[in-house]
PDB file of C-alpha atoms and ligand atoms in Angstrom:
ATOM      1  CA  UNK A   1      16.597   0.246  10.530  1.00  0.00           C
ATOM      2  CA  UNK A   2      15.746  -3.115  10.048  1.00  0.00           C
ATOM      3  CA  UNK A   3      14.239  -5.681   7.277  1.00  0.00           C
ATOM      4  CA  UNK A   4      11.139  -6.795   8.790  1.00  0.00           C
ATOM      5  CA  UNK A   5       8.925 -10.561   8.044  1.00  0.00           C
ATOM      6  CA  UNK A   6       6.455  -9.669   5.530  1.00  0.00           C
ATOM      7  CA  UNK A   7       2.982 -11.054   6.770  1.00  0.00           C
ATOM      8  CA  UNK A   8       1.556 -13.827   3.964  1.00  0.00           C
ATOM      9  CA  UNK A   9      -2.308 -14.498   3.486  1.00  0.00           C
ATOM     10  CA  UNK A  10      -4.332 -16.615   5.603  1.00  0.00           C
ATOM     11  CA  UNK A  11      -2.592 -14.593   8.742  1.00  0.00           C
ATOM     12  CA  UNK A  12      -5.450 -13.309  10.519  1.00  0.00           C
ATOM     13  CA  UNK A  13      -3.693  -9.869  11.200  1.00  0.00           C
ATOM     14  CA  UNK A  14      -4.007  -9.207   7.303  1.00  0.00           C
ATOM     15  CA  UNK A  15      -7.793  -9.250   8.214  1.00  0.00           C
ATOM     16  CA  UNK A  16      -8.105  -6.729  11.183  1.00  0.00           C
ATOM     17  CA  UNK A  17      -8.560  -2.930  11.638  1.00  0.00           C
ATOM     18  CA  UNK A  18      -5.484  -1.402  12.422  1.00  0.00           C
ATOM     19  CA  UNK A  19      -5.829   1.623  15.723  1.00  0.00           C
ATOM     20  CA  UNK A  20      -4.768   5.106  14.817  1.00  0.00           C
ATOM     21  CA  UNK A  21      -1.388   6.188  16.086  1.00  0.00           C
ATOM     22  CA  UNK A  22      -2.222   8.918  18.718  1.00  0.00           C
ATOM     23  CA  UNK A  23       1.705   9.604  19.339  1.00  0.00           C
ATOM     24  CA  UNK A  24       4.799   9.506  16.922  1.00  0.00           C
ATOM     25  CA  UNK A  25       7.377   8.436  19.529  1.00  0.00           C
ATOM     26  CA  UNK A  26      10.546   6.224  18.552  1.00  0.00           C
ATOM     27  CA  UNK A  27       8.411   3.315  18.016  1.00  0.00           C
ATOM     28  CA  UNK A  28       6.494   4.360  15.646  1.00  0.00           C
ATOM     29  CA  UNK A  29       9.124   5.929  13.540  1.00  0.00           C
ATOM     30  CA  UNK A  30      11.358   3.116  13.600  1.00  0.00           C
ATOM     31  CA  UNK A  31       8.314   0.733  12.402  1.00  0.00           C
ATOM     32  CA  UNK A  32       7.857   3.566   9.747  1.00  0.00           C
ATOM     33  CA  UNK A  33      11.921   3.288   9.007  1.00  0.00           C
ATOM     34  CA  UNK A  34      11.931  -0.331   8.760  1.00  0.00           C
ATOM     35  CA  UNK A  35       8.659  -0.743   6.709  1.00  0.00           C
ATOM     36  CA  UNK A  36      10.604   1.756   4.380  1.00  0.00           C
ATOM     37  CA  UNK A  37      13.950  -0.492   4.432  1.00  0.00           C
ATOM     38  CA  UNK A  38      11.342  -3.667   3.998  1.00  0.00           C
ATOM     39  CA  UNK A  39       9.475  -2.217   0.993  1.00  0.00           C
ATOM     40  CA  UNK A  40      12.338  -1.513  -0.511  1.00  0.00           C
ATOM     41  CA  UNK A  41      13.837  -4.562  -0.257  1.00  0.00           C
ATOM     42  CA  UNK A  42      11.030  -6.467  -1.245  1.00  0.00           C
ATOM     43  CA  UNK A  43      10.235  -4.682  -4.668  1.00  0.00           C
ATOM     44  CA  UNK A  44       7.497  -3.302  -3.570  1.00  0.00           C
ATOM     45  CA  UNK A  45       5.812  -0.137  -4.117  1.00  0.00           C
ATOM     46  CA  UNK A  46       3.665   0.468  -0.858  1.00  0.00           C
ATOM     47  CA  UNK A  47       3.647  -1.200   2.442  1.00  0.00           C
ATOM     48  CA  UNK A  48       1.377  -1.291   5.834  1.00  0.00           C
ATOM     49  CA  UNK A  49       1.806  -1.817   8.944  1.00  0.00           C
ATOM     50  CA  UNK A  50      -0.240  -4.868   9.269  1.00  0.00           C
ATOM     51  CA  UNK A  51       2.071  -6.048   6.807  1.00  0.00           C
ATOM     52  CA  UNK A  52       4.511  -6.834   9.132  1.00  0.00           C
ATOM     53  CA  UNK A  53       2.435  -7.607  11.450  1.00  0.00           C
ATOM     54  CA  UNK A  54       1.629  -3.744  13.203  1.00  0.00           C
ATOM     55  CA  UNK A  55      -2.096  -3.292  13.849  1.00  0.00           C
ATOM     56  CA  UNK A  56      -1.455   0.317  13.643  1.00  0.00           C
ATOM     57  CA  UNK A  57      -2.562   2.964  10.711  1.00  0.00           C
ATOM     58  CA  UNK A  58       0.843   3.550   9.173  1.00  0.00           C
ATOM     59  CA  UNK A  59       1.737   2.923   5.749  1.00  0.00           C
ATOM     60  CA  UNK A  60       4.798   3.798   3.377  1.00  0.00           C
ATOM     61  CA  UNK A  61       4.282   4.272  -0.328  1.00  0.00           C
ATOM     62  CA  UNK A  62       6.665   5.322  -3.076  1.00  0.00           C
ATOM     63  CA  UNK A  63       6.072   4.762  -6.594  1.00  0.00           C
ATOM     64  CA  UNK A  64       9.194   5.599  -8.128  1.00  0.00           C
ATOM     65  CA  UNK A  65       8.131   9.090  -9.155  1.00  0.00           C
ATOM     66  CA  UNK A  66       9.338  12.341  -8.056  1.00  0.00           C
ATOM     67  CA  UNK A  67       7.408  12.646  -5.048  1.00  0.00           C
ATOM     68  CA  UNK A  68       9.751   9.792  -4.007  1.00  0.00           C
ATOM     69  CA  UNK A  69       8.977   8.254  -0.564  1.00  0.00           C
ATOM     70  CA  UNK A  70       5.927   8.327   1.820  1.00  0.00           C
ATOM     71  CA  UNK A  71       5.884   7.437   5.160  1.00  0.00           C
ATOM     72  CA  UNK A  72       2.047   8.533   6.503  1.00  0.00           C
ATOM     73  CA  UNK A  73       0.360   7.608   9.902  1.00  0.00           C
ATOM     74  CA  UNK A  74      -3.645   7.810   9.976  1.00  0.00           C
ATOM     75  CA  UNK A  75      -4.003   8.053   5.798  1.00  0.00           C
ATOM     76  CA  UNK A  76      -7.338   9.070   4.857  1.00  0.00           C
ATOM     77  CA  UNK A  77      -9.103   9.214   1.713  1.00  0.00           C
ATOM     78  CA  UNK A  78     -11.117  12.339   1.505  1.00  0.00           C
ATOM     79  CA  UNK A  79     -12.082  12.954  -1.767  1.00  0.00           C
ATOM     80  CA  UNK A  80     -12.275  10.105  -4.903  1.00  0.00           C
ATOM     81  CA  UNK A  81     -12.646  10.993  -8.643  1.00  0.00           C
ATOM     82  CA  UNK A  82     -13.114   9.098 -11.936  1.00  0.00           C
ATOM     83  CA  UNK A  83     -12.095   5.552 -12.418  1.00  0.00           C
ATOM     84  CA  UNK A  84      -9.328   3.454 -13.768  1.00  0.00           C
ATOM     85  CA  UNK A  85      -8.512  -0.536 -14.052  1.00  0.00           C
ATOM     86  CA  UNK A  86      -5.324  -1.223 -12.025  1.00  0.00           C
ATOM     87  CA  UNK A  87      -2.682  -4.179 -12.364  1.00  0.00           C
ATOM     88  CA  UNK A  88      -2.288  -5.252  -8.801  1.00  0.00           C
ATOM     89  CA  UNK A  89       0.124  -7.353  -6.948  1.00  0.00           C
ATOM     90  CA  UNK A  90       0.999  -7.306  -2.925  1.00  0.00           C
ATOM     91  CA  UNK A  91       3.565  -8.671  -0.943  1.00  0.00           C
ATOM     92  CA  UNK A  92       1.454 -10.537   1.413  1.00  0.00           C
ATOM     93  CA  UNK A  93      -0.345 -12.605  -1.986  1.00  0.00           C
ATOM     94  CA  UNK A  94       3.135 -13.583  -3.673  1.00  0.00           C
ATOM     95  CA  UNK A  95       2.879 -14.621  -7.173  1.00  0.00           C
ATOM     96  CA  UNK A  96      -0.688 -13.320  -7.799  1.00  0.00           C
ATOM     97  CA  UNK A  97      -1.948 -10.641  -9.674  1.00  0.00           C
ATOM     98  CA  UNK A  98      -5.321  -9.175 -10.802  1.00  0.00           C
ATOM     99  CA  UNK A  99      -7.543  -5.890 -12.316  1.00  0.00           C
ATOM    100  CA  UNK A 100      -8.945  -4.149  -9.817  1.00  0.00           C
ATOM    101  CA  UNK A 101     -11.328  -0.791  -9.951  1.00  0.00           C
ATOM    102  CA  UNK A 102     -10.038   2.183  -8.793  1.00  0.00           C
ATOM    103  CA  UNK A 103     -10.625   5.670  -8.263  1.00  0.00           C
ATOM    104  CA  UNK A 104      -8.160   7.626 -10.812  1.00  0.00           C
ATOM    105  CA  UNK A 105      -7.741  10.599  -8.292  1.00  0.00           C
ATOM    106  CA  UNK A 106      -7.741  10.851  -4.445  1.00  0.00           C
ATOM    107  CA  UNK A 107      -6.769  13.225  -2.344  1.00  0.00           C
ATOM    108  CA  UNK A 108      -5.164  11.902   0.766  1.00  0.00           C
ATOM    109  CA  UNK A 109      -5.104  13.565   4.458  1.00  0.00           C
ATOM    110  CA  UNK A 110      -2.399  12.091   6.928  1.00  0.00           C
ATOM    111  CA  UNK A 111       0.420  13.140   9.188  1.00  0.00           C
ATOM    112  CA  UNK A 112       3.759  12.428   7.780  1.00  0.00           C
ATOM    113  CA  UNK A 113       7.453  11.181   9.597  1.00  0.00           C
ATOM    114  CA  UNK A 114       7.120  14.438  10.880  1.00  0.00           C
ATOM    115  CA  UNK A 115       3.694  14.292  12.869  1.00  0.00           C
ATOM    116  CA  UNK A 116       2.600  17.651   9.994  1.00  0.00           C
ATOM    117  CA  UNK A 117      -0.796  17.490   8.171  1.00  0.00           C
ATOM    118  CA  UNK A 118      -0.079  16.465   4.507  1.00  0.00           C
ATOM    119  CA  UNK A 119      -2.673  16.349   1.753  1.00  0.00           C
ATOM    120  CA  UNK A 120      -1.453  14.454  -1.424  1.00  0.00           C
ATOM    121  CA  UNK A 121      -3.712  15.089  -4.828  1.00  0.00           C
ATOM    122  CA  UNK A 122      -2.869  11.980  -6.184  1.00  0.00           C
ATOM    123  CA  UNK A 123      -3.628  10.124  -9.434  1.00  0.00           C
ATOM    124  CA  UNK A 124      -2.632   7.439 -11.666  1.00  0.00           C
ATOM    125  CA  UNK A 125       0.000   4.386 -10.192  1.00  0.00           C
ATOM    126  CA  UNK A 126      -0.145   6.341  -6.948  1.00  0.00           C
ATOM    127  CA  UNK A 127      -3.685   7.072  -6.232  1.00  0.00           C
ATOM    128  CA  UNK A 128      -3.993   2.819  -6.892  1.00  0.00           C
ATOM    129  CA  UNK A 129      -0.776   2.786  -4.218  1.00  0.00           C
ATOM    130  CA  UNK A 130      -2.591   4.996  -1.828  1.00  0.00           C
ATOM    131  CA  UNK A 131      -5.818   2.857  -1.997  1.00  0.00           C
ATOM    132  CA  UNK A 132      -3.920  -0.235  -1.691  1.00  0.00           C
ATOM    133  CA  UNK A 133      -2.104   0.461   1.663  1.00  0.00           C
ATOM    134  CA  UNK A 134      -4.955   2.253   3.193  1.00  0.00           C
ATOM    135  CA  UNK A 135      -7.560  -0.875   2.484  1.00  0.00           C
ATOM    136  CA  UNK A 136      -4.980  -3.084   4.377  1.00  0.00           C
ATOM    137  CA  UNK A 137      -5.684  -0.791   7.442  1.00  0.00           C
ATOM    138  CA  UNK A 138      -9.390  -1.850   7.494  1.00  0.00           C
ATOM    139  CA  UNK A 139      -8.124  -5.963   6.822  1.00  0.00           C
ATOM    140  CA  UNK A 140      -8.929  -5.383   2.831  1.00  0.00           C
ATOM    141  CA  UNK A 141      -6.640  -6.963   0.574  1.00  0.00           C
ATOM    142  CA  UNK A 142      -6.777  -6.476  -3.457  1.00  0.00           C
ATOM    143  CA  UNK A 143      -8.243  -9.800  -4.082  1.00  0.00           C
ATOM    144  CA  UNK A 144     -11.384  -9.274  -2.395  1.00  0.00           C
ATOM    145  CA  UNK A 145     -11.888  -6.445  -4.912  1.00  0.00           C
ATOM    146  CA  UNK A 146     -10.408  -7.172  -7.871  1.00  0.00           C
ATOM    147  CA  UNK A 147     -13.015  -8.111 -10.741  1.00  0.00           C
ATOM    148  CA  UNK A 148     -10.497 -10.938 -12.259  1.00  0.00           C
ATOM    149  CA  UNK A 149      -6.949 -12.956 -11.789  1.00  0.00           C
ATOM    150  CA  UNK A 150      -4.160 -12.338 -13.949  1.00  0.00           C
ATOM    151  CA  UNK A 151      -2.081 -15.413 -14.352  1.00  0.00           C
ATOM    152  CA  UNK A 152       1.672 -15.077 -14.880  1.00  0.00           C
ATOM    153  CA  UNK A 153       2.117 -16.021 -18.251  1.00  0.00           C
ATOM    154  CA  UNK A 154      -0.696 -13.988 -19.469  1.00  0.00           C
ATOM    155  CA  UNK A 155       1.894 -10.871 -17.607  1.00  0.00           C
ATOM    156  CA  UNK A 156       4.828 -12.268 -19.435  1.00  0.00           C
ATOM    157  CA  UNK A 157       3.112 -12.011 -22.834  1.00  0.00           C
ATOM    158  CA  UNK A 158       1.978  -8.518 -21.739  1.00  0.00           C
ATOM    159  CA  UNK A 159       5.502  -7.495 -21.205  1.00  0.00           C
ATOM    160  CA  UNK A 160       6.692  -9.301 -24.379  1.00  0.00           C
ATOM    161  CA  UNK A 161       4.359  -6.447 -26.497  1.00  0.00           C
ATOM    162  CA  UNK A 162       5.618  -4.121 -24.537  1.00  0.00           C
ATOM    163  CA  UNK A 163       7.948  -1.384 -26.938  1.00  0.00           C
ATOM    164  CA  UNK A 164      11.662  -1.376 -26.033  1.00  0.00           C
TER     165      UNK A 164
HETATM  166 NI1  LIG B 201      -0.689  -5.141  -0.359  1.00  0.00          NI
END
Protein backbone atom coordinates (compact mmCIF):
# COMPACT_ATOMS: atom_id res chain seq x y z
CA UNK A 1 0.00 0.00 0.00
CA UNK A 2 0.96 3.30 -0.66
CA UNK A 3 0.14 7.15 0.35
CA UNK A 4 -1.04 8.59 -2.76
CA UNK A 5 -0.99 12.84 -4.01
CA UNK A 6 -4.29 14.08 -3.10
CA UNK A 7 -5.72 15.99 -6.23
CA UNK A 8 -6.38 20.00 -5.18
CA UNK A 9 -9.13 22.19 -6.98
CA UNK A 10 -8.74 23.80 -10.19
CA UNK A 11 -7.31 20.16 -11.48
CA UNK A 12 -9.49 19.41 -14.25
CA UNK A 13 -9.73 15.62 -13.26
CA UNK A 14 -11.79 16.83 -10.09
CA UNK A 15 -14.29 17.89 -12.88
CA UNK A 16 -14.75 14.67 -15.05
CA UNK A 17 -16.95 11.50 -14.99
CA UNK A 18 -15.14 8.77 -13.71
CA UNK A 19 -15.76 5.00 -16.07
CA UNK A 20 -17.16 2.11 -14.13
CA UNK A 21 -14.69 -0.58 -13.17
CA UNK A 22 -15.79 -3.64 -15.30
CA UNK A 23 -12.94 -5.92 -13.58
CA UNK A 24 -11.46 -5.97 -9.94
CA UNK A 25 -7.95 -7.14 -10.90
CA UNK A 26 -4.74 -6.08 -8.79
CA UNK A 27 -5.01 -2.65 -10.02
CA UNK A 28 -7.91 -1.81 -8.90
CA UNK A 29 -7.55 -3.19 -5.47
CA UNK A 30 -4.34 -1.72 -4.83
CA UNK A 31 -5.83 1.88 -5.90
CA UNK A 32 -8.69 0.83 -3.45
CA UNK A 33 -5.74 -0.14 -0.71
CA UNK A 34 -3.90 2.96 -1.15
CA UNK A 35 -6.93 5.38 -1.29
CA UNK A 36 -7.67 3.57 2.12
CA UNK A 37 -3.91 4.16 3.47
CA UNK A 38 -4.36 7.94 1.86
CA UNK A 39 -7.68 8.70 3.60
CA UNK A 40 -6.46 7.69 6.50
CA UNK A 41 -3.60 9.55 6.55
CA UNK A 42 -5.09 12.59 5.52
CA UNK A 43 -7.93 12.85 8.23
CA UNK A 44 -10.33 12.26 6.11
CA UNK A 45 -13.49 10.50 6.22
CA UNK A 46 -14.21 9.42 2.49
CA UNK A 47 -12.09 9.42 -0.54
CA UNK A 48 -12.48 8.90 -4.57
CA UNK A 49 -10.71 7.87 -7.00
CA UNK A 50 -10.51 11.02 -8.91
CA UNK A 51 -9.06 12.17 -5.85
CA UNK A 52 -5.91 10.94 -6.60
CA UNK A 53 -6.20 11.37 -9.77
CA UNK A 54 -8.21 7.73 -10.95
CA UNK A 55 -11.03 8.47 -13.40
CA UNK A 56 -12.54 5.33 -12.24
CA UNK A 57 -15.89 4.79 -9.94
CA UNK A 58 -14.21 3.69 -6.74
CA UNK A 59 -14.49 5.32 -3.55
CA UNK A 60 -13.53 4.46 0.20
CA UNK A 61 -15.57 5.82 3.06
CA UNK A 62 -15.36 5.23 6.80
CA UNK A 63 -16.84 7.39 9.28
CA UNK A 64 -15.50 6.19 12.37
CA UNK A 65 -18.55 4.13 13.27
CA UNK A 66 -18.96 0.53 13.60
CA UNK A 67 -19.44 -0.28 10.13
CA UNK A 68 -15.76 0.78 10.02
CA UNK A 69 -14.22 0.88 6.49
CA UNK A 70 -15.67 0.95 2.90
CA UNK A 71 -13.97 0.30 -0.03
CA UNK A 72 -16.96 0.25 -3.00
CA UNK A 73 -16.46 0.21 -6.88
CA UNK A 74 -19.57 1.50 -9.05
CA UNK A 75 -21.55 3.19 -5.76
CA UNK A 76 -24.97 3.98 -6.59
CA UNK A 77 -27.57 5.85 -4.92
CA UNK A 78 -30.84 4.10 -5.27
CA UNK A 79 -33.14 5.33 -2.98
CA UNK A 80 -32.95 9.08 -1.00
CA UNK A 81 -35.11 10.06 2.04
CA UNK A 82 -35.70 13.19 4.16
CA UNK A 83 -33.22 15.94 4.47
CA UNK A 84 -30.52 17.22 6.69
CA UNK A 85 -27.88 20.34 6.65
CA UNK A 86 -24.34 18.87 6.57
CA UNK A 87 -20.89 20.47 7.74
CA UNK A 88 -18.67 19.71 4.82
CA UNK A 89 -15.03 19.77 4.21
CA UNK A 90 -12.87 17.71 1.37
CA UNK A 91 -9.45 17.05 0.87
CA UNK A 92 -9.17 18.39 -2.54
CA UNK A 93 -10.71 22.20 -1.08
CA UNK A 94 -8.19 22.43 2.01
CA UNK A 95 -9.16 24.86 4.57
CA UNK A 96 -12.79 25.37 3.40
CA UNK A 97 -15.88 24.41 4.75
CA UNK A 98 -19.64 24.93 4.14
CA UNK A 99 -23.64 23.68 4.78
CA UNK A 100 -24.69 21.70 2.28
CA UNK A 101 -28.33 19.87 1.71
CA UNK A 102 -28.50 16.44 1.98
CA UNK A 103 -30.60 13.55 1.86
CA UNK A 104 -30.74 12.09 5.63
CA UNK A 105 -31.06 8.41 4.31
CA UNK A 106 -29.74 6.58 1.19
CA UNK A 107 -29.47 3.37 0.40
CA UNK A 108 -26.38 2.56 -1.54
CA UNK A 109 -25.83 -0.40 -4.25
CA UNK A 110 -22.06 -1.22 -5.10
CA UNK A 111 -19.63 -4.09 -5.26
CA UNK A 112 -17.25 -4.15 -2.44
CA UNK A 113 -13.10 -5.26 -2.18
CA UNK A 114 -14.61 -8.37 -2.83
CA UNK A 115 -16.37 -7.81 -6.34
CA UNK A 116 -20.08 -8.97 -3.95
CA UNK A 117 -23.25 -6.81 -4.30
CA UNK A 118 -23.55 -4.68 -1.08
CA UNK A 119 -26.49 -2.46 -0.22
CA UNK A 120 -25.75 -0.01 2.72
CA UNK A 121 -29.09 1.74 4.42
CA UNK A 122 -27.30 4.57 5.44
CA UNK A 123 -28.12 7.76 7.38
CA UNK A 124 -26.78 10.55 9.27
CA UNK A 125 -22.60 11.48 8.92
CA UNK A 126 -22.53 8.55 6.52
CA UNK A 127 -25.33 8.96 4.16
CA UNK A 128 -23.54 12.87 3.77
CA UNK A 129 -20.08 10.57 3.29
CA UNK A 130 -21.73 8.41 0.74
CA UNK A 131 -23.10 11.45 -1.23
CA UNK A 132 -19.90 13.17 -1.02
CA UNK A 133 -17.63 10.51 -2.69
CA UNK A 134 -20.17 9.44 -5.16
CA UNK A 135 -20.74 13.29 -6.53
CA UNK A 136 -16.90 13.36 -7.10
CA UNK A 137 -17.49 10.44 -9.60
CA UNK A 138 -19.72 12.67 -11.82
CA UNK A 139 -16.82 15.88 -11.32
CA UNK A 140 -19.25 17.38 -8.36
CA UNK A 141 -17.52 18.79 -5.55
CA UNK A 142 -19.41 20.14 -2.22
CA UNK A 143 -18.98 23.70 -3.08
CA UNK A 144 -21.01 23.72 -6.07
CA UNK A 145 -23.84 22.63 -3.76
CA UNK A 146 -23.45 23.93 -0.65
CA UNK A 147 -26.01 26.88 0.15
CA UNK A 148 -23.17 28.92 2.24
CA UNK A 149 -19.23 29.08 3.40
CA UNK A 150 -18.26 28.44 6.79
CA UNK A 151 -15.20 30.38 7.68
CA UNK A 152 -12.74 28.93 10.19
CA UNK A 153 -13.17 30.97 13.04
CA UNK A 154 -16.84 30.85 12.90
CA UNK A 155 -15.84 26.52 13.31
CA UNK A 156 -13.56 27.36 16.15
CA UNK A 157 -16.28 29.21 18.07
CA UNK A 158 -18.59 26.29 17.19
CA UNK A 159 -16.26 23.91 18.82
CA UNK A 160 -15.59 26.29 21.76
CA UNK A 161 -19.68 25.69 22.76
CA UNK A 162 -19.23 22.48 22.24
CA UNK A 163 -19.82 20.36 25.96
CA UNK A 164 -16.67 18.59 27.21
NI1 LIG B 1 -14.34 15.47 -1.27
Amino acid sequence: MAIRQVVKIGEEVLRKKSRPVDVLNRRILTLLDDMAETMYAEDGVGLAAPQVGVLRRAITVDVGDENGLFQLVNPQIVSMEGEQESLEGCLSVPGRHGVVPRPKRVTVQALNRAGRPVQIEAEGLLAVALCHEIDHLDGILYIDKQIREVEEEELLRGKEAEPT
